[in-house]
C-alpha positions as a LaTeX table, in Angstrom:
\begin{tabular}{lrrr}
\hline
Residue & $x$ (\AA) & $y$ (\AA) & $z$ (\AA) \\
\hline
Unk1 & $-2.17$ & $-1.02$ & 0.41 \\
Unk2 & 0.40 & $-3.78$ & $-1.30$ \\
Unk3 & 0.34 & $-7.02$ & 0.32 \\
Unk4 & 3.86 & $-8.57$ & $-0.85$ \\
Unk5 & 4.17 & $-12.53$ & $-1.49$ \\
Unk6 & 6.88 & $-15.05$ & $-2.19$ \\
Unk7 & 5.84 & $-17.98$ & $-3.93$ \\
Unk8 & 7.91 & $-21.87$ & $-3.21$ \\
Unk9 & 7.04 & $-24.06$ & $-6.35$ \\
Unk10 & 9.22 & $-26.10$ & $-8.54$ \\
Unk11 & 7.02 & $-25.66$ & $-11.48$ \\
Unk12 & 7.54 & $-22.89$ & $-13.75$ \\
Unk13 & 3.87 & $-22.76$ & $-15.40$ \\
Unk14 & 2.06 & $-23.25$ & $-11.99$ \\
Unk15 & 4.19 & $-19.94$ & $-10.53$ \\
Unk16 & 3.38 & $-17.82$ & $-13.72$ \\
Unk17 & 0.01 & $-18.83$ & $-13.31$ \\
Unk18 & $-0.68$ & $-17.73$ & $-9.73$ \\
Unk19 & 1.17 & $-14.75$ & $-10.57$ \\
Unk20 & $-1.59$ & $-13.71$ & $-13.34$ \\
Unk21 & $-4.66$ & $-14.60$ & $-10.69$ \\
Unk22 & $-2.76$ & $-12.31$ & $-8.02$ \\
Unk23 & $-2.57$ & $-9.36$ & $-10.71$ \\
Unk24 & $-6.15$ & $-9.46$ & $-11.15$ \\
Unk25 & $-6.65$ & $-8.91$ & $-8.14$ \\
Unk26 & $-4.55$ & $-6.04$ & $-7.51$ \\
Unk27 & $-2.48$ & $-4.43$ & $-4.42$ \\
Unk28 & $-0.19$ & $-7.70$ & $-4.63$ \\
Unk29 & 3.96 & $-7.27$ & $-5.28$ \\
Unk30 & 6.16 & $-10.57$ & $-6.25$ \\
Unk31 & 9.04 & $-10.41$ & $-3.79$ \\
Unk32 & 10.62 & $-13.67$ & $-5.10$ \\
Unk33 & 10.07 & $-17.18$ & $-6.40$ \\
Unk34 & 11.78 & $-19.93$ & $-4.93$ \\
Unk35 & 12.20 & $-24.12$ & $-5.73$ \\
Unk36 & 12.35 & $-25.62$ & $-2.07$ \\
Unk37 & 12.38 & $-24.97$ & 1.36 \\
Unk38 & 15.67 & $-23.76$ & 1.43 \\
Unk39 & 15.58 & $-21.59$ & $-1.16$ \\
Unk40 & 12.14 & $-20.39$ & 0.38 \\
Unk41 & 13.39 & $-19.91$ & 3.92 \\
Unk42 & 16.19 & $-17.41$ & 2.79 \\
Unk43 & 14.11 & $-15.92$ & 0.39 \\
Unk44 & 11.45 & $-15.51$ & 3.54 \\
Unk45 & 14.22 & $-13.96$ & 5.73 \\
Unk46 & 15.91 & $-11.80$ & 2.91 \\
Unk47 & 12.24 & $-10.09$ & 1.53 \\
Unk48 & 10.42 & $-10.51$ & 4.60 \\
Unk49 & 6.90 & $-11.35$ & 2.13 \\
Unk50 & 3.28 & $-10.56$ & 4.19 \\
Unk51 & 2.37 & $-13.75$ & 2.30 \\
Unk52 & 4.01 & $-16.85$ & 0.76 \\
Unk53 & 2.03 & $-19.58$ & $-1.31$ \\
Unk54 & 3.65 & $-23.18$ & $-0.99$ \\
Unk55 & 3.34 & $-25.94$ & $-3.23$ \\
Unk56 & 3.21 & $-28.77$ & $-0.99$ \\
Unk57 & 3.04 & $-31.68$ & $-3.45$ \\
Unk58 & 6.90 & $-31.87$ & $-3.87$ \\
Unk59 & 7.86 & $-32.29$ & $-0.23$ \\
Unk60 & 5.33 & $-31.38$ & 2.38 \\
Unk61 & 7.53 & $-32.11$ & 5.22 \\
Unk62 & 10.16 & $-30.06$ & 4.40 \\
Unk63 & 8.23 & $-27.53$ & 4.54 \\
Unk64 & 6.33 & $-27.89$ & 7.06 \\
Unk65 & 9.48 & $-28.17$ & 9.34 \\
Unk66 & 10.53 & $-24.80$ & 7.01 \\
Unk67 & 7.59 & $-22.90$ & 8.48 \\
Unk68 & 8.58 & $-24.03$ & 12.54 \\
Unk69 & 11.92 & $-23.03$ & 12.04 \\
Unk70 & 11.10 & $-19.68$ & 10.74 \\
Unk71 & 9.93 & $-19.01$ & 14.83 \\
Unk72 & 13.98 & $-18.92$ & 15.48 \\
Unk73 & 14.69 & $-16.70$ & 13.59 \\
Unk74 & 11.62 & $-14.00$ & 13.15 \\
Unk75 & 8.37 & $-13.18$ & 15.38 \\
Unk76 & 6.91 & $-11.48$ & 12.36 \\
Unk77 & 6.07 & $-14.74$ & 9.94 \\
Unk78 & 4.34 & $-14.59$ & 6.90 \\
Unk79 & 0.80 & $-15.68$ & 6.01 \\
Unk80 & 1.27 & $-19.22$ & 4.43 \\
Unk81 & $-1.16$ & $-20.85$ & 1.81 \\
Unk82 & $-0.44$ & $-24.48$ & 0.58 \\
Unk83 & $-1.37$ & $-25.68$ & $-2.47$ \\
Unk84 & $-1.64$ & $-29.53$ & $-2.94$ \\
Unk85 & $-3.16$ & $-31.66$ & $-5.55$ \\
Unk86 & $-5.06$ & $-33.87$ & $-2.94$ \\
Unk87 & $-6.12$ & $-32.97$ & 0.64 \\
Unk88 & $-3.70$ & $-35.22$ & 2.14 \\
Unk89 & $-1.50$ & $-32.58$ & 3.39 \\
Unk90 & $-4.27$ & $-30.56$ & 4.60 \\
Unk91 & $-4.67$ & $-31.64$ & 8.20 \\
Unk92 & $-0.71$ & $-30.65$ & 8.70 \\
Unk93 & $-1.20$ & $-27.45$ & 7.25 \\
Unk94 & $-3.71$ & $-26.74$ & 9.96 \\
Unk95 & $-1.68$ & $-28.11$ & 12.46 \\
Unk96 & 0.98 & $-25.29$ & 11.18 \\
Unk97 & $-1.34$ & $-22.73$ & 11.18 \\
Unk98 & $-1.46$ & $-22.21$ & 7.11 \\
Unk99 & $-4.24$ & $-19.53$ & 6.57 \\
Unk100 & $-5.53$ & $-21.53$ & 3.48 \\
Unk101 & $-5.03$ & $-24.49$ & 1.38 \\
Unk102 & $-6.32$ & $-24.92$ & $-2.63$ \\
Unk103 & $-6.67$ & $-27.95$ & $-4.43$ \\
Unk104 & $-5.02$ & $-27.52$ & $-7.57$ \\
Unk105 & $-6.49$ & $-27.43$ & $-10.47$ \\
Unk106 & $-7.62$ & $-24.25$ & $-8.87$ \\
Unk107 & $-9.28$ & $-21.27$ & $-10.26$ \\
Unk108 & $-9.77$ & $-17.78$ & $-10.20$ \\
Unk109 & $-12.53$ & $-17.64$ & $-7.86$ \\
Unk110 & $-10.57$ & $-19.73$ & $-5.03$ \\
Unk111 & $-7.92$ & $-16.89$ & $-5.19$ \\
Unk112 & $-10.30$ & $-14.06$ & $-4.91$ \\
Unk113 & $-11.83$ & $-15.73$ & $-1.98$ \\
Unk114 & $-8.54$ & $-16.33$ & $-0.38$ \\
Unk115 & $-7.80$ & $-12.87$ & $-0.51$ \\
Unk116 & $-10.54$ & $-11.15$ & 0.25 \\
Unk117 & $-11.36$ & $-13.08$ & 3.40 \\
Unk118 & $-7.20$ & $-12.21$ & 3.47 \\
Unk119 & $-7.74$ & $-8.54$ & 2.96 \\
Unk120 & $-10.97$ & $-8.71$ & 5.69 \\
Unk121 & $-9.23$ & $-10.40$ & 8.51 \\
Unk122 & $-5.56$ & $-8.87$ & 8.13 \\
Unk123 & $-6.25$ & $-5.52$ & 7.20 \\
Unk124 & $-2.65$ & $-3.80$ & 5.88 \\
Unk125 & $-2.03$ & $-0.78$ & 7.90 \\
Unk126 & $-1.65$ & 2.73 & 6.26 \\
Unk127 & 2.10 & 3.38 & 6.46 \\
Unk128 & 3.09 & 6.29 & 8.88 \\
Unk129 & 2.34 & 9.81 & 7.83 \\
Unk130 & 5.63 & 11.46 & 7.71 \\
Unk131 & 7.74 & 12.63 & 5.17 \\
Unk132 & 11.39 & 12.88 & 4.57 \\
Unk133 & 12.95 & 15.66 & 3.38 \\
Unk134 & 16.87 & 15.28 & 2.69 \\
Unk135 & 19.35 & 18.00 & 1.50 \\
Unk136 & 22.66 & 17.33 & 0.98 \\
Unk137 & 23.47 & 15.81 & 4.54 \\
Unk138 & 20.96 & 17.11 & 6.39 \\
Unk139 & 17.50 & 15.07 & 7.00 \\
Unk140 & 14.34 & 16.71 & 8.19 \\
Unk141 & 10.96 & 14.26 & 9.14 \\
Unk142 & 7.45 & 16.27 & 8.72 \\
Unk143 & 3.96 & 14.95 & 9.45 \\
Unk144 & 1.95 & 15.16 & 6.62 \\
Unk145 & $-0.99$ & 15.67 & 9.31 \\
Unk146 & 0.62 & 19.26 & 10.02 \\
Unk147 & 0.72 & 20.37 & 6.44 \\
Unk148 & $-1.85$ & 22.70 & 5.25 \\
Unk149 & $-0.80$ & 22.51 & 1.52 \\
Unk150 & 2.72 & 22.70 & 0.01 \\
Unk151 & 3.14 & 25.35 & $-3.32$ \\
Unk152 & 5.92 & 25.85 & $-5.94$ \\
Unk153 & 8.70 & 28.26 & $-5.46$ \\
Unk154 & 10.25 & 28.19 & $-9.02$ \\
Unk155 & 12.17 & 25.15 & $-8.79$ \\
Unk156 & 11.46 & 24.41 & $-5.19$ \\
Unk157 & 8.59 & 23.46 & $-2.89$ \\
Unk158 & 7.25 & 25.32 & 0.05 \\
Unk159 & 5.34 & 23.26 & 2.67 \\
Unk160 & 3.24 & 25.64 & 4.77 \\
Unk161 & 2.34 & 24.20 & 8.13 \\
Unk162 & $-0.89$ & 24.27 & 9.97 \\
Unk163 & 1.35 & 26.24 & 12.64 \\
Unk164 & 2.14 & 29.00 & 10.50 \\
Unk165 & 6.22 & 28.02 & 9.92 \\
Unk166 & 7.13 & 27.27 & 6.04 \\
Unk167 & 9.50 & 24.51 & 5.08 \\
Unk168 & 11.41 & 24.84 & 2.58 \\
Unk169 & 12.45 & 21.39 & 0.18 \\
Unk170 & 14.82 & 22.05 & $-3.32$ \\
Unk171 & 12.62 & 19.83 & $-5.40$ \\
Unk172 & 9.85 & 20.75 & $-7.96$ \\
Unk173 & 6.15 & 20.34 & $-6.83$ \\
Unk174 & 5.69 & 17.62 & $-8.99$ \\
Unk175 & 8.16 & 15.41 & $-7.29$ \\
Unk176 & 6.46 & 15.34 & $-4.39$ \\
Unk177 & 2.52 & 14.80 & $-5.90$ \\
Unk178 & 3.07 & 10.83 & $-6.19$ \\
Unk179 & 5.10 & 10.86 & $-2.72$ \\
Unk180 & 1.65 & 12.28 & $-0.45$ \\
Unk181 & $-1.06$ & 10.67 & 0.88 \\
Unk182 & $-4.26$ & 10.23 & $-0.74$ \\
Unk183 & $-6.06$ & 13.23 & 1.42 \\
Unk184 & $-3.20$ & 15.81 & $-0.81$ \\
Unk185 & $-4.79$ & 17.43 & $-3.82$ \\
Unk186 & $-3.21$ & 18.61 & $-6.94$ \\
Unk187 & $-5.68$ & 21.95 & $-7.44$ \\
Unk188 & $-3.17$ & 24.49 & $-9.21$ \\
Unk189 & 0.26 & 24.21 & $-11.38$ \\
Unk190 & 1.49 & 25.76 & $-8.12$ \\
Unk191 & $-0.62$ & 23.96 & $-5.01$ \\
Unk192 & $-1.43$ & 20.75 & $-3.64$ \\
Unk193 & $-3.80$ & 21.02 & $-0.57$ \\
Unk194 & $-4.13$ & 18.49 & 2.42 \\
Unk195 & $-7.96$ & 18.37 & 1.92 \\
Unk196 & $-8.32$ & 17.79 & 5.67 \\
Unk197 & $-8.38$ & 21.59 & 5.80 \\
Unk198 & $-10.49$ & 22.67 & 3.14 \\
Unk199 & $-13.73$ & 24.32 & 4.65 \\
Unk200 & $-15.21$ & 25.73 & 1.19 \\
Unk201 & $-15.42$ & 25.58 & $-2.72$ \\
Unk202 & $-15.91$ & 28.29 & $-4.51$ \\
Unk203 & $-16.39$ & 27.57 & $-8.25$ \\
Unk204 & $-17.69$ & 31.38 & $-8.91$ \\
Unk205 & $-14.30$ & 32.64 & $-7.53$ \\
Unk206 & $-12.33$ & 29.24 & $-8.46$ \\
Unk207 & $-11.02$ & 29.21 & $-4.42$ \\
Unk208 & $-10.59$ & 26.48 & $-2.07$ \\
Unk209 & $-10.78$ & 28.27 & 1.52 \\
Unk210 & $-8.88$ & 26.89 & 4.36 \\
Unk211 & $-10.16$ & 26.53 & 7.84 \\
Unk212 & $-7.19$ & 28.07 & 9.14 \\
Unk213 & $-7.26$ & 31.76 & 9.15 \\
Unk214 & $-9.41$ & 31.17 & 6.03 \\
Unk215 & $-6.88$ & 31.52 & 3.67 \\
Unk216 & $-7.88$ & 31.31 & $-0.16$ \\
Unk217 & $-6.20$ & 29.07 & $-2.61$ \\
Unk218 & $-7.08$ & 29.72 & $-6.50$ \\
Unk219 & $-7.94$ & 26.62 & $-8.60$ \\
Unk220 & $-7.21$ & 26.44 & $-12.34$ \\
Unk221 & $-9.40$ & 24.55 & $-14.81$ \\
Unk222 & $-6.56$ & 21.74 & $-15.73$ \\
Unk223 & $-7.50$ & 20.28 & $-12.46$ \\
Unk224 & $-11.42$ & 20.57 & $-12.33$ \\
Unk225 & $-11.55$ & 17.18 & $-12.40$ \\
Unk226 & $-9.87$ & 16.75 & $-9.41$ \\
Unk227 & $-11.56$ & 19.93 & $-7.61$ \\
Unk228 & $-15.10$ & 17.80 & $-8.81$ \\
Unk229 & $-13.97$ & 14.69 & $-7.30$ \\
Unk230 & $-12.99$ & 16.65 & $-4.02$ \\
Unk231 & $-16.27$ & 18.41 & $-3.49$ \\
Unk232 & $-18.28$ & 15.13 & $-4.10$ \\
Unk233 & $-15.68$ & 13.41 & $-1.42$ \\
Unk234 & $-16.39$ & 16.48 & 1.25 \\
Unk235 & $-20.36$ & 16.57 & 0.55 \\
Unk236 & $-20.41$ & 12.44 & 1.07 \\
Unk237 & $-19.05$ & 12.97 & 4.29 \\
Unk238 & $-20.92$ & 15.99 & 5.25 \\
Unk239 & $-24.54$ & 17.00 & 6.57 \\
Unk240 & $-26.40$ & 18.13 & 3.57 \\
Unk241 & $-28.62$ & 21.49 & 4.53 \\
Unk242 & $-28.73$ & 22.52 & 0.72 \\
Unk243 & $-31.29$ & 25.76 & $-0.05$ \\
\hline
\end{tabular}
């Protein structure tokens, strides 16, 4: 998941450089940049950032008093790190319940540390597993749980339901491939399978089979790969009684 930051810091090079540490580490969006607290506390309240990195050298008190007054205006605040060039600041940061606080010059390894021990104790959440379908003024929600697999209809896309019932949505297939979860399969120029359902592989007969009312879908050889990948996901997670 993307954890999204704002960063407060007066200093162009100091901001471009935290930006390059957070995009080696990955799963990390720049919401905005501000220069002080004020700039930072709208910024905060406009993008609503899961994490915002604070130089404190320029005026630690401002924004330490930035970070109370946040509490009158939002219960969801952001994860704050300062940054300082001595560790003067760092007993207030505490006191204001900053998750971390780096000495500058710092490295690469302090940010990876920060974040994992970030990404271990504040998990993101997946987002909810519905999907939106809109046609002209009409709006219809589906959980992505309840789909068995969705296939092409010319220039359309059929969602077939775990229930039986077929929804019908007037974009291609491929429009939808980037939109579903991770657990949805591309297997076929015409399917993409929930792989929650899949009971069998069948390479001899190039079939997925479905645990409901074992239905059959073919498999083309443009997307072994991803048929290879899905068979070595299901046999991790299954109880091997190979012959």
């Amino acid at each position: 998941m993307i954890y999204t930051y704002a960063i407060i810091d007066s200093e162009t090079s100091a901001t471009l450089n935290l930006q390059h540490f957070l995009s080696e580490c990955g799963e990390f969006d720049c919401l905005a940049i501000a220069e002080n607290s004020v700039e930072g506390l709208n910024a905060i309240l406009k993008y609503k950032p899961s994490l915002v990195f604070i130089n404190l050298n320029a005026d630690a008190h401002s924004y330490f008093q930035m970070s109370i007054e946040l509490l009158q205006y939002t219960h969801d605040l952001p994860v704050f790190i300062g940054i300082s060039k001595t560790k003067k600041y760092a007993y207030e940061a505490i006191k204001n319940n900053f998750f971390d606080y780096w000495l500058l010059p710092y490295n690469e390894f302090d940010v990876r540390k920060s974040i994992m021990r970030l990404q271990k104790n504040m998990p993101q959440e997946d987002p909810a597993p519905t999907l939106c379908l809109k046609s002209y003024r009409d709006f219809q929600y589906i959980n992505t749980n309840e789909i068995l697999y969705l296939r092409a209809d010319n220039n359309s896309t059929e969602f077939v339901m775990k229930d039986g019932t077929i929804t019908h949505a007037f974009k291609t297939l491929k429009t939808f491939e980037p939109q579903m979860p991770k657990n949805f399969v591309r297997i076929h120029q015409s399917y993409i399978v929930n792989s929650n359902y899949i009971s069998g592989i069948s390479y001899g007969k190039a079939s997925c089979t479905l645990k409901h009312k074992k239905e059959q879908l073919p498999f083309s050889k443009s997307y072994r790969e991803n048929i290879d990948a899905l068979k070595q996901l299901l046999t991790k997670n299954a109880i091997s009684a190979l012959n």
